[in-house]
Coordinates of C-alpha atoms and ligand atoms in Angstrom, one line a residue:
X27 CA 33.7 105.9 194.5
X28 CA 30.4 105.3 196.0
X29 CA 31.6 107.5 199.2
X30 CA 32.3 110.4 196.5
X31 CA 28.7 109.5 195.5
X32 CA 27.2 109.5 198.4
X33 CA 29.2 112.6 199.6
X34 CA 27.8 114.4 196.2
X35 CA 24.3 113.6 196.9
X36 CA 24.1 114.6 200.7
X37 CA 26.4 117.7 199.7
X38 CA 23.6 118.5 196.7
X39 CA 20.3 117.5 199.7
X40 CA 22.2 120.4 202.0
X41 CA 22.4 123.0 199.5
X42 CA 18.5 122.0 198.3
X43 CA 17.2 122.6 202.0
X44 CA 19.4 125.0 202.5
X45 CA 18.0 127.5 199.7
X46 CA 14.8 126.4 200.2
X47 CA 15.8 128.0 204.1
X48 CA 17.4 130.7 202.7
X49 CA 15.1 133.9 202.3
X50 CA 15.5 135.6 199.0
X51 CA 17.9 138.5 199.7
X52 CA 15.8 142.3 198.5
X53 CA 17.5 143.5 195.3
X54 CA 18.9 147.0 195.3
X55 CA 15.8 148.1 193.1
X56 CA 13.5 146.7 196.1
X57 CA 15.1 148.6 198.8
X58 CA 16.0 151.8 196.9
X59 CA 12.3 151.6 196.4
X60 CA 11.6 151.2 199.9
X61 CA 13.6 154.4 200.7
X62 CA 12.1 156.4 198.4
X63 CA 8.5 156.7 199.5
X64 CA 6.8 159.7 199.2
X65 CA 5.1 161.3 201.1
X66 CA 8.2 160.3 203.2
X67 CA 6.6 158.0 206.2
X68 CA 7.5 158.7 210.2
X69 CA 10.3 155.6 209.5
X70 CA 10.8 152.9 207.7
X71 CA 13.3 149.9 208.4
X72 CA 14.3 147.3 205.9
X73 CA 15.9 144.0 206.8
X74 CA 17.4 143.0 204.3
X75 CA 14.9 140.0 202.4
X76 CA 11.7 140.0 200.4
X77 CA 8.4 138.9 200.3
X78 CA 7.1 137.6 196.1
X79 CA 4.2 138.3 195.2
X80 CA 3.7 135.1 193.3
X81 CA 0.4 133.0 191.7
X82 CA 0.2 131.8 195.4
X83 CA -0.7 134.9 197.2
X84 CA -3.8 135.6 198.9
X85 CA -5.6 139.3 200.0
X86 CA -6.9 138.8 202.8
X87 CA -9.4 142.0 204.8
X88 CA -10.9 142.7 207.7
X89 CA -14.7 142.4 207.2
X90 CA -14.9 146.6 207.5
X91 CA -11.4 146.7 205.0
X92 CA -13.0 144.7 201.8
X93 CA -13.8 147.9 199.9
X94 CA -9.7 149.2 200.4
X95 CA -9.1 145.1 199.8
X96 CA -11.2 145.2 196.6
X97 CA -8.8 148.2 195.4
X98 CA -5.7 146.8 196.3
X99 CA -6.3 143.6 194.1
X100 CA -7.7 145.9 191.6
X101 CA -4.1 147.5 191.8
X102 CA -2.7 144.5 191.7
X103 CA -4.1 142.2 189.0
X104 CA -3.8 143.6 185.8
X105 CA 0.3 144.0 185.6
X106 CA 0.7 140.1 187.7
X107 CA -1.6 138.6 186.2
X108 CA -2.3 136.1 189.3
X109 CA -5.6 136.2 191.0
X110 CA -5.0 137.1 194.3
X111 CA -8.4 135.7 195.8
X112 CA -10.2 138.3 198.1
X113 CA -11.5 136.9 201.5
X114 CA -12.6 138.4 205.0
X115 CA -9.9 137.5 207.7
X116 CA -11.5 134.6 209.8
X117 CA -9.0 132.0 211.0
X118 CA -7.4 130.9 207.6
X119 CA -3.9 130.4 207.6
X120 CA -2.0 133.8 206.4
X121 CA 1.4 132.7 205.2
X122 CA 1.6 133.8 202.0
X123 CA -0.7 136.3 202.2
X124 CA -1.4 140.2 202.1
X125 CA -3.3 141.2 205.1
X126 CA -5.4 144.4 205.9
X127 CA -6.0 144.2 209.4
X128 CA -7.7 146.8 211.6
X129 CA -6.3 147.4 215.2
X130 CA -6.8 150.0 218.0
X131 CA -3.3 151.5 218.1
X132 CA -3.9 155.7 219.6
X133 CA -0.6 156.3 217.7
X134 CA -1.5 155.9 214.2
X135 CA -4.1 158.2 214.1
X136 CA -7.6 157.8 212.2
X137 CA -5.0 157.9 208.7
X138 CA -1.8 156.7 210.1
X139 CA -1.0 152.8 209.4
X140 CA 1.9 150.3 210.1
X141 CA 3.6 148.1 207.2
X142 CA 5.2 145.2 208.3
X143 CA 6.8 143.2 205.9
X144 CA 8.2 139.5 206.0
X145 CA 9.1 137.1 204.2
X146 CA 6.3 135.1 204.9
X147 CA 3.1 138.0 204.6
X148 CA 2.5 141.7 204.2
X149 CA 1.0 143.3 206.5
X150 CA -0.9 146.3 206.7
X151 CA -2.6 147.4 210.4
X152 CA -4.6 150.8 210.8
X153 CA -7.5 151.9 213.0
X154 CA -9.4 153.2 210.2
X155 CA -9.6 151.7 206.5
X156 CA -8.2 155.4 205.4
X157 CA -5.1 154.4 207.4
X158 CA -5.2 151.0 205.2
X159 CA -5.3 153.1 202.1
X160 CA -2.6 155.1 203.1
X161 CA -0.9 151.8 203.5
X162 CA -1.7 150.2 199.9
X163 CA -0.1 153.4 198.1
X164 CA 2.7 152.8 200.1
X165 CA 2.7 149.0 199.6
X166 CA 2.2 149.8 195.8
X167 CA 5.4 152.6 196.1
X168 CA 7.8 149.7 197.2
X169 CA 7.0 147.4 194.5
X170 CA 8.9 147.7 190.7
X171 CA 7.0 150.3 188.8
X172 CA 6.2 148.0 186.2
X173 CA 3.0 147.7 188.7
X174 CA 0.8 150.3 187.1
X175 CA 1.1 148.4 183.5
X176 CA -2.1 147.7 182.6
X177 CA -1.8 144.6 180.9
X178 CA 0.1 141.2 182.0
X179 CA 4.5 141.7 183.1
X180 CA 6.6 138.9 183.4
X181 CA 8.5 140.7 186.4
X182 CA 9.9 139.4 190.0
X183 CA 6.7 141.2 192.1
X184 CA 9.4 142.0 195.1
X185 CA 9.0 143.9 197.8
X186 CA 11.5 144.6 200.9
X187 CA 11.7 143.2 203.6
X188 CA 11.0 145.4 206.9
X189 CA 8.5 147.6 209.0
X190 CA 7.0 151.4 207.7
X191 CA 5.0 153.4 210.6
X192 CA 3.2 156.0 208.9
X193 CA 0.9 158.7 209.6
X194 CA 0.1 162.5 208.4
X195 CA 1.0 166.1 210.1
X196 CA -2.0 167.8 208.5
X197 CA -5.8 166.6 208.2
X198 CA -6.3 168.8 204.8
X199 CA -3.8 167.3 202.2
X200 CA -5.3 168.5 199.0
X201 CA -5.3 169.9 195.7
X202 CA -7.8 172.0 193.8
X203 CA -8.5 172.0 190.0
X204 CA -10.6 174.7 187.6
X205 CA -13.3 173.0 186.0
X206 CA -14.3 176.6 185.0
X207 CA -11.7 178.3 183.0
X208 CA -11.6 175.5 180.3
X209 CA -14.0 172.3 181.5
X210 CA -12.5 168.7 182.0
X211 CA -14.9 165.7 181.6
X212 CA -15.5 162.9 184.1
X213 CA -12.9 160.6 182.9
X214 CA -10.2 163.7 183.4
X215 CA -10.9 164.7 186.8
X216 CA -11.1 161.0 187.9
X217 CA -7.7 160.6 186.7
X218 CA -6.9 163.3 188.7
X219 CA -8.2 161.9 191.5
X220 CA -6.1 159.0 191.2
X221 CA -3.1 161.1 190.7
X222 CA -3.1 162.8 193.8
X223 CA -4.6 159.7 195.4
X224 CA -1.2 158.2 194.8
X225 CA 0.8 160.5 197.2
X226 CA -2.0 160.4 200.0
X227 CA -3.9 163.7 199.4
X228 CA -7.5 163.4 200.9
X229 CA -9.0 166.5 199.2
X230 CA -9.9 167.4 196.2
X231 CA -11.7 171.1 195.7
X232 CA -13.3 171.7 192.4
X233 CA -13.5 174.9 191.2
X234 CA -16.7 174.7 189.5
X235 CA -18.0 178.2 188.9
X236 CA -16.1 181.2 187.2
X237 CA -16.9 184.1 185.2
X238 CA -16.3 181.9 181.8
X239 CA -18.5 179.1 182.8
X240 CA -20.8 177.2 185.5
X241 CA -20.1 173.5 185.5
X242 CA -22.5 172.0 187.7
X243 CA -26.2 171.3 187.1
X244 CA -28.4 173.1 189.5
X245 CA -32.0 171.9 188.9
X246 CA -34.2 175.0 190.4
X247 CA -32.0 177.3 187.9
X248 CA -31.3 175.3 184.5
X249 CA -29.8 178.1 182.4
X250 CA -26.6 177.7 184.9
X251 CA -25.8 174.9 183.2
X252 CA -27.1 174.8 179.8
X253 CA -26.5 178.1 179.3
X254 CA -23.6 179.7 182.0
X255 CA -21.8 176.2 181.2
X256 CA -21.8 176.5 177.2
X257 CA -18.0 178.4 176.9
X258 CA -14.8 178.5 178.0
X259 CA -11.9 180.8 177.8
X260 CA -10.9 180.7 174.0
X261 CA -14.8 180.2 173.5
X262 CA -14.6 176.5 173.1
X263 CA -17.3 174.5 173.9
X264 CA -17.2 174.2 177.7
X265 CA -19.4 171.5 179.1
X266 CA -21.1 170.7 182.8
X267 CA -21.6 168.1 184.9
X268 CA -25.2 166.2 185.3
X269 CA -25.9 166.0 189.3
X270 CA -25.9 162.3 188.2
X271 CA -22.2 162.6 186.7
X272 CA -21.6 164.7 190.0
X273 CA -22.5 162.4 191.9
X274 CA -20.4 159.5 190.5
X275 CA -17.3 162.2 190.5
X276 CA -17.9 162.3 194.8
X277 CA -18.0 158.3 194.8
X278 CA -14.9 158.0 193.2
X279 CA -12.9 160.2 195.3
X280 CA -15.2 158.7 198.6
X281 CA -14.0 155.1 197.6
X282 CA -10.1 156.7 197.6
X283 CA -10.7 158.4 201.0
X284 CA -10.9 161.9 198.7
X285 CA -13.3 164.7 200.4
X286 CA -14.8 166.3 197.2
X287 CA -15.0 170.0 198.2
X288 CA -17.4 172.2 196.0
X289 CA -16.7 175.7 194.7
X290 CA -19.7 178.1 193.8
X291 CA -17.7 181.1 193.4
X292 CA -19.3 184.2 194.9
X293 CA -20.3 187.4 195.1
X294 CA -17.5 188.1 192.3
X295 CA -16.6 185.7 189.7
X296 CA -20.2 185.0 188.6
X297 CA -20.3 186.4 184.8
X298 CA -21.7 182.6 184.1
X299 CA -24.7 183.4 186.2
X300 CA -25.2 186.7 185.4
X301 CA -25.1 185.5 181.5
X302 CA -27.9 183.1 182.6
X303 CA -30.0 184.8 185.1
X304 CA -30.5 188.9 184.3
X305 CA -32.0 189.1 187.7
X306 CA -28.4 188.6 189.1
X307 CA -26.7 191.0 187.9
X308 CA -25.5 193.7 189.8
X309 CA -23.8 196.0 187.7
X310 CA -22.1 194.6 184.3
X311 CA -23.7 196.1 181.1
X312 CA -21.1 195.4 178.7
X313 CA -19.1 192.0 178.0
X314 CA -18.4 191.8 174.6
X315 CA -18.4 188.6 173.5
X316 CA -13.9 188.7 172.1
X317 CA -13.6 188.9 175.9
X318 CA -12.2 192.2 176.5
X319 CA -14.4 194.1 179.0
X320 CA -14.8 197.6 179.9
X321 CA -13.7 197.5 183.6
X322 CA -14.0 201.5 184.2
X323 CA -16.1 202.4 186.9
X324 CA -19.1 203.5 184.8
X325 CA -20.2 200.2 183.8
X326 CA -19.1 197.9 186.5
X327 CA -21.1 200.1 189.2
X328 CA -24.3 200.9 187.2
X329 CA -27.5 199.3 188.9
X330 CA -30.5 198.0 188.3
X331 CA -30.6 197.2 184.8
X332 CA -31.2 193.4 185.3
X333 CA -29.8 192.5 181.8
X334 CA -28.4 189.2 181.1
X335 CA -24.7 189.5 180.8
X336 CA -23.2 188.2 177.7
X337 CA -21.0 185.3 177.8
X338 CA -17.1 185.6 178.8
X339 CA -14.2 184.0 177.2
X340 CA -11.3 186.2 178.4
X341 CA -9.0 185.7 180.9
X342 CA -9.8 189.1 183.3
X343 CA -10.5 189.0 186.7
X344 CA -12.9 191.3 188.9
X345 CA -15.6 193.2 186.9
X346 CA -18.6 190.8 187.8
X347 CA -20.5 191.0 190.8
X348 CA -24.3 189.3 191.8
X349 CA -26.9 192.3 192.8
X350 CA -27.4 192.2 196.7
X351 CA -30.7 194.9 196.3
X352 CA -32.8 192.0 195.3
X353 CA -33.6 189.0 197.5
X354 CA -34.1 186.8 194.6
X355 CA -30.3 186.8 194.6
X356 CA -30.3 185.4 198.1
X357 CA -32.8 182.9 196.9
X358 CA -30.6 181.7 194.5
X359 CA -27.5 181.6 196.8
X360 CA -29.9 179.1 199.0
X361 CA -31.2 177.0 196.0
X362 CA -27.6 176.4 194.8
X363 CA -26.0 175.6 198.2
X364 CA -29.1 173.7 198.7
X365 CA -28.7 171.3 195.8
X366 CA -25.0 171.3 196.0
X367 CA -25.1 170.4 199.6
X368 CA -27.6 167.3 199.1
X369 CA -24.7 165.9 196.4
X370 CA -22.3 166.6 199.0
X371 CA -21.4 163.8 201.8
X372 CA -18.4 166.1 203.2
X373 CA -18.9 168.8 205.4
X374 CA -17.7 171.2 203.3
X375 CA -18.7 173.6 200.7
X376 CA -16.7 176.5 199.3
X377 CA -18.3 179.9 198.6
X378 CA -15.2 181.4 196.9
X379 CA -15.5 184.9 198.1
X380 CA -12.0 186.0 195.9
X381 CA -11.3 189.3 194.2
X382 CA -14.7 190.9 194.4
X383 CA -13.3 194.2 193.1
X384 CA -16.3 195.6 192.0
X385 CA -18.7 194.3 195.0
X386 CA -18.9 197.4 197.6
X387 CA -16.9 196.7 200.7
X388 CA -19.9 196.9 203.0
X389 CA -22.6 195.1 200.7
X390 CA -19.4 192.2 200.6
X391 CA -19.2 192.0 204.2
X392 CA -23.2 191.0 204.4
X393 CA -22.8 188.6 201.3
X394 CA -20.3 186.8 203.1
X395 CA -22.2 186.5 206.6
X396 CA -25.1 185.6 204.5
X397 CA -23.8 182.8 202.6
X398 CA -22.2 181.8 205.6
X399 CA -26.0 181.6 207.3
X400 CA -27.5 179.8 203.9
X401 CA -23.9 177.0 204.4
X402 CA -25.3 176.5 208.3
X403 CA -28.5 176.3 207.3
X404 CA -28.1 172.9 205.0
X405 CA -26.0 171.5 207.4
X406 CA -22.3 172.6 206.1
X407 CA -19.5 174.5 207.0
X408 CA -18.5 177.6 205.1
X409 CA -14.9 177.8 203.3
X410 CA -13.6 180.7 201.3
X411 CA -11.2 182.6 199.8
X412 CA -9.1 185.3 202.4
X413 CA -10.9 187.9 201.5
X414 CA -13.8 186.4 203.4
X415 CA -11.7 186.9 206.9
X416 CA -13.3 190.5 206.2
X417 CA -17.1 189.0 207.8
X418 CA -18.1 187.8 210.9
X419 CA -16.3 184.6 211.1
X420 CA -15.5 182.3 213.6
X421 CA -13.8 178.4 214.7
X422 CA -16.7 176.8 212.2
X423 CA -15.7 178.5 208.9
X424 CA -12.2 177.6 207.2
X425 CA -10.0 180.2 205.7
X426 CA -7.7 179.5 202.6
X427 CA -4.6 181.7 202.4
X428 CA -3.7 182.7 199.0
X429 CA -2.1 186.0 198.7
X430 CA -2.6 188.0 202.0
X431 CA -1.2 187.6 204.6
X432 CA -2.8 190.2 206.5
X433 CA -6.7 188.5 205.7
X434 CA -4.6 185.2 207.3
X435 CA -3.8 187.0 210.5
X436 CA -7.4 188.6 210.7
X437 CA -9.3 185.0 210.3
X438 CA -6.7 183.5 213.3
X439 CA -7.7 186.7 215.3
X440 CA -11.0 185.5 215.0
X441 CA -10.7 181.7 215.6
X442 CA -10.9 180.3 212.1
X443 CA -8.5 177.9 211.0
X444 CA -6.5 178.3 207.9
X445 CA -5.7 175.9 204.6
X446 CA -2.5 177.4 203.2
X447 CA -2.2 177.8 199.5
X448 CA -0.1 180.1 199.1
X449 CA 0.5 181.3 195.3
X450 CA 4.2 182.0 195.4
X451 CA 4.5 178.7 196.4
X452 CA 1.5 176.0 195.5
X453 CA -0.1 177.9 192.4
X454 CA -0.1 174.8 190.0
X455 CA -1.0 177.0 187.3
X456 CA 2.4 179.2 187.9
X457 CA 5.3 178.3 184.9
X458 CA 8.3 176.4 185.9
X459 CA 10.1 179.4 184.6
X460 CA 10.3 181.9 182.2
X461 CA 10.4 179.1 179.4
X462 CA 7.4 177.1 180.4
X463 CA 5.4 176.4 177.4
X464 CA 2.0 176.6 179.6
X465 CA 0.7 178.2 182.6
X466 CA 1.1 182.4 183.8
X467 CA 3.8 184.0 186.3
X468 CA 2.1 186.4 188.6
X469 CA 2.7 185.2 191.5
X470 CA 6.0 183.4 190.8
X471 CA 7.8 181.1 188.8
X472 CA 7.9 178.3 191.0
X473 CA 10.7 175.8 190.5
X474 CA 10.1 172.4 191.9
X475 CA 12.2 173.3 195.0
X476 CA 10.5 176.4 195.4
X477 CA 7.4 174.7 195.9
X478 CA 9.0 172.1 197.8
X479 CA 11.5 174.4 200.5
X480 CA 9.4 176.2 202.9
X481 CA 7.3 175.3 206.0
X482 CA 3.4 176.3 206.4
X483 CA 3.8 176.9 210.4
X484 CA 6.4 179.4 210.1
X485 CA 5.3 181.1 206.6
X486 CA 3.4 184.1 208.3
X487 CA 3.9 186.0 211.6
X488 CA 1.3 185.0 213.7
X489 CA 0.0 181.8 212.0
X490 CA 1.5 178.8 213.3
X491 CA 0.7 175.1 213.2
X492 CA -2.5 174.7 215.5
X493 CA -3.8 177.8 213.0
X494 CA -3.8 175.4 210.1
X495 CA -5.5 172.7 208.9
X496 CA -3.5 171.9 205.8
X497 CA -2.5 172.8 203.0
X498 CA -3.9 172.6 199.3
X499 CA -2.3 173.0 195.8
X500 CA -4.6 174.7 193.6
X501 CA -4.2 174.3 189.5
X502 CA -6.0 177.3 187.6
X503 CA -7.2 176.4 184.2
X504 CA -6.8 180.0 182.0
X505 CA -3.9 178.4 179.9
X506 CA -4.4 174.7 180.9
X507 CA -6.4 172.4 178.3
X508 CA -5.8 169.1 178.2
X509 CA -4.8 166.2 180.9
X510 CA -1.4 166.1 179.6
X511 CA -1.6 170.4 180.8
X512 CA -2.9 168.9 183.5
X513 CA 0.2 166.3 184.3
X514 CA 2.8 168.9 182.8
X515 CA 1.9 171.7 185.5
X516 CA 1.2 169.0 189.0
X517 CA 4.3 167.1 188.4
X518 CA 6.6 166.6 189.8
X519 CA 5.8 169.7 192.2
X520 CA 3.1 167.6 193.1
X521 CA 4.2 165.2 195.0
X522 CA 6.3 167.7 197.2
X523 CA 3.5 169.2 198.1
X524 CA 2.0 166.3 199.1
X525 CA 5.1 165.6 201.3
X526 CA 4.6 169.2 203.2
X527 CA 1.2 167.9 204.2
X528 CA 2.2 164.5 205.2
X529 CA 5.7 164.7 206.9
X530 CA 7.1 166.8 209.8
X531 CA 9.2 169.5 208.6
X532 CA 12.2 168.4 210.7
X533 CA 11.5 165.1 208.9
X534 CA 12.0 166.9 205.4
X535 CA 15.0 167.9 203.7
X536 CA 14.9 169.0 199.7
X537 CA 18.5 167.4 198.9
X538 CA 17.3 164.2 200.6
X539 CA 13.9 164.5 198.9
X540 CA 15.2 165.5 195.3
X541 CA 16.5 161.7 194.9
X542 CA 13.6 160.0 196.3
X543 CA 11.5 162.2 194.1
X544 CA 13.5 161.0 191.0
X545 CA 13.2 157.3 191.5
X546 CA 9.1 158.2 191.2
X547 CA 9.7 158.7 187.2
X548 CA 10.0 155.3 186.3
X549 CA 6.6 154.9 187.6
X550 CA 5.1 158.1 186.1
X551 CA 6.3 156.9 182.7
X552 CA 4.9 153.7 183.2
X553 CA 1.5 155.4 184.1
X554 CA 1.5 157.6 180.8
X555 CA 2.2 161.2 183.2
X556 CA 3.7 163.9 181.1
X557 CA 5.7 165.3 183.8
X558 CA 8.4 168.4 183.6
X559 CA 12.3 167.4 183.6
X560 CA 13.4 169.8 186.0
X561 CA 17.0 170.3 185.9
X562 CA 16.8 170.3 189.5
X563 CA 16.4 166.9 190.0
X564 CA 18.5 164.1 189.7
X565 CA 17.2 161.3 187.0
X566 CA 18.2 158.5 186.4
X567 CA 20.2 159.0 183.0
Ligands
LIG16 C1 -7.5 183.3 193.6 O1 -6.4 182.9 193.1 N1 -8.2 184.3 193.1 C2 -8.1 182.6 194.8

């Protein structure tokens, strides 16, 4: 009898330090969600265990990584709970512990980063802290979606076991959004920041001037604002942003590795200022205030008559153009890239330069070298619209493809590197199909594999991948209102898009993407995203 006991109790001591040895195996949730990364990485191993985030676990950053550490327990907190204490890496011990480290590895790139995962600590290695954000989404991909609550989860904070080298095809991963055609405060278009943040995008262009409204304060020239950023399409209210509210917009997306890319849209789709500033106008008389204009030749050319348009709430394109006679217009052009260019830490700005229809070929052609000069001149680099391959341009200004492919060809031809947006393809704004409830169709109804299935190296004869930057997703605002608009018409295309900038084409397939892309609902539901149910894509039931 006391053999049996003793047999029992060294029997019950080996199966004690036995599980106590034993790693905890990764449930199928964990590595399912460690497959399903998107934008999917270079590769990505899992062995097979997991590492708990528990009430134990410590963040700890390279002294230059504490602002991307500061995030990550910010990401972390509110759904665990635990407080995950912040400290710069010295010599403390690091079992247990997340770890953003920064390394010298040529192969990751200024944004690439390596994941390694054990049982025993996370780590996340880059050259750069970008790389290190890059690394956090993906960290917060693999963990159960119940991350993103806001408030405190009882849930097993797992994450799979294994080793994720990462790091992007393109340099220019972005999206843009219309501020103009119906405005979208503050809170809105940080939110969209953090959207796109999510699947590694690293721009975000604002459209901030249209014929409908003028969103951005501009000091020397007040009405802009206050008066060119009073309406919207519909004739809603409309709104602008302070420089001060600007300014916090830019910090955002800076503290999330975002480049905040300005849009002054020019010579053509400037009713806003022409509403504001009479001296401006080149040519409209009429815009009656329902919207509908009189786009016949006889009013759109007439010169001169330096009348204030009136306000625009339609939906038109093409009938406004700024008057190139008068200098004052070029002094405006400088006063606006001026201001906009001190609020802007990127090196871009964006002069639109799109559907000038009533601007006379030759009068566009020294608008565009002008604004070009006026971009140089406060210390920027010019972007536009593929019109603009029509000017003198060269290696320093950026072209972004949208509907010919011809203007693409021309700006290569002349050394300018292109962003590809192509409307068939990344127009946001464009309906599902014929029974979306939002968004237009004239370039396409673009299906979620449509946006997804095509390659930006081979798209165009003559344009291949050292011709590109990147590629950028643009969402026009004409029927799009609200942030749930907003959510309805980005995902889950998205994400895809994301993908095309982040992952070699032979590395992409859309069968293989379509399930990775469904396991992301969970998560969007958890993180209140009205997203479209394409039929296309496998969800979960
Ligand atoms: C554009 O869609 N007009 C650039």
């Amino acid at each position: 009898m006391k053999k049996l006991y003793y047999f029992i109790v060294l029997l019950t001591g080996a199966f004690v330090i036995q599980s106590c040895n034993t790693p905890p195996s990764a449930s199928p949730e964990a590595i399912a969600a460690f497959e399903s990364v998107i934008p999917k990485p270079v590769s990505a191993t899992h062995t097979g265990n997991a590492f708990l985030i528990t009430d134990k676990t410590t963040v700890i950053a390279d002294p230059s990584a504490m602002e991307v550490g500061n995030y990550l327990v910010n990401l972390l907190r509110p759904a665990t709970g635990f407080n995950l204490p912040l400290s710069e890496s010295k010599d403390e011990a690091s079992s247990g512990a997340i770890v953003l480290s920064i390394i010298d590895n040529k192969s990751l790139g200024d944004e690439g980063y390596e994941l390694a995962v054990t049982t025993e600590q996370v780590t996340i290695s880059a050259n750069k802290p970008a790389g290190l954000f890059y690394g956090v989404q993906t960290l917060r991909q693999i963990l159960p979606a119940a991350i993103e609550q806001s408030a405190v989860q009882t849930a097993t904070w797992e994450i799979a076991t294994g080793t994720i080298t990462d790091h992007p095809e393109y340099t220019w991963r972005g999206s843009m959004l219309d501020v103009a055609r119906h405005f979208f405060s503050v809170a809105d278009v940080k939110r969209y920041i953090d959207l796109i943040s999510l699947y590694k995008m690293n721009v975000l262009h604002l459209h901030l001037s249209d014929d409908q409204g003028w969103r951005i304060e501009i000091k020397s020239w007040p009405n802009l604002a206050t008066h060119g950023g009073s309406t919207q399409v519909g004739g809603g209210a409309g709104g602008y942003y302070t420089q001060e509210q600007y300014a916090g917009i830019v910090a955002y997306a800076q503290a999330r590795f975002i480049t905040i890319v300005p849009e002054i849209d020019m010579p053509g789709h400037i009713n806003s200022a022409l509403a504001s500033y009479g001296e401006l106008n080149g040519g409209i008389t009429i815009v009656p205030a329902e919207g509908r204009i009189d786009l016949s030749p006889k009013t759109s050319v007439i010169d001169g008559k330096s009348k204030p348009t009136q306000l625009y709430t339609g939906t038109e394109v093409g009938f406004s153009t700024l008057q190139l006679k008068k200098e004052a217009t070029f002094k405006f052009v400088d006063d606006v890239i001026r201001e906009l260019s001190a609020l802007t830490p990127g090196p871009y700005i964006h002069i639109g330069g799109d559907e000038a229809s009533v601007t006379k070929k030759e009068e566009y052609i020294v608008f565009i070298n002008r604004f070009n000069e006026i971009v140089k001149s406060h210390g920027k680099r010019m972007i536009g619209w593929d019109e603009i391959a029509q000017g003198t341009i060269d290696s320093t200004v950026t072209v972004q493809l949208w509907h010919s492919e011809e203007f693409g060809q021309l700006a290569v031809e002349k050394g300018s590197r292109l962003v590809m947006s192509p409307a068939k393809k990344v127009y946001l704004d464009m309906q599902y199909d014929s029974a979306t409830r939002l968004g237009l169709h004239w370039a396409a109804y673009i299906e979620v594999a449509d946006s997804y299935n095509w390659d930006p190296a081979t798209l165009i004869d003559g344009v291949a991948k050292e011709n590109i930057v990147g590629i950028e997703a643009p969402l026009w605002s004409e029927t799009i209102v609200t942030m749930d608009d907003i959510e309805y018409m980005i995902f889950p295309r998205l994400p895809g898009i994301a993908e095309i900038g982040w992952t070699t084409t032979a590395n992409r397939s859309w069968e293989e993407y379509k399930v990775r892309l469904a396991k992301h609902a969970p998560r969007w539901k958890v993180m209140g995203i009205d997203y479209y149910p394409s039929t296309q894509v496998p969800w979960a039931k």
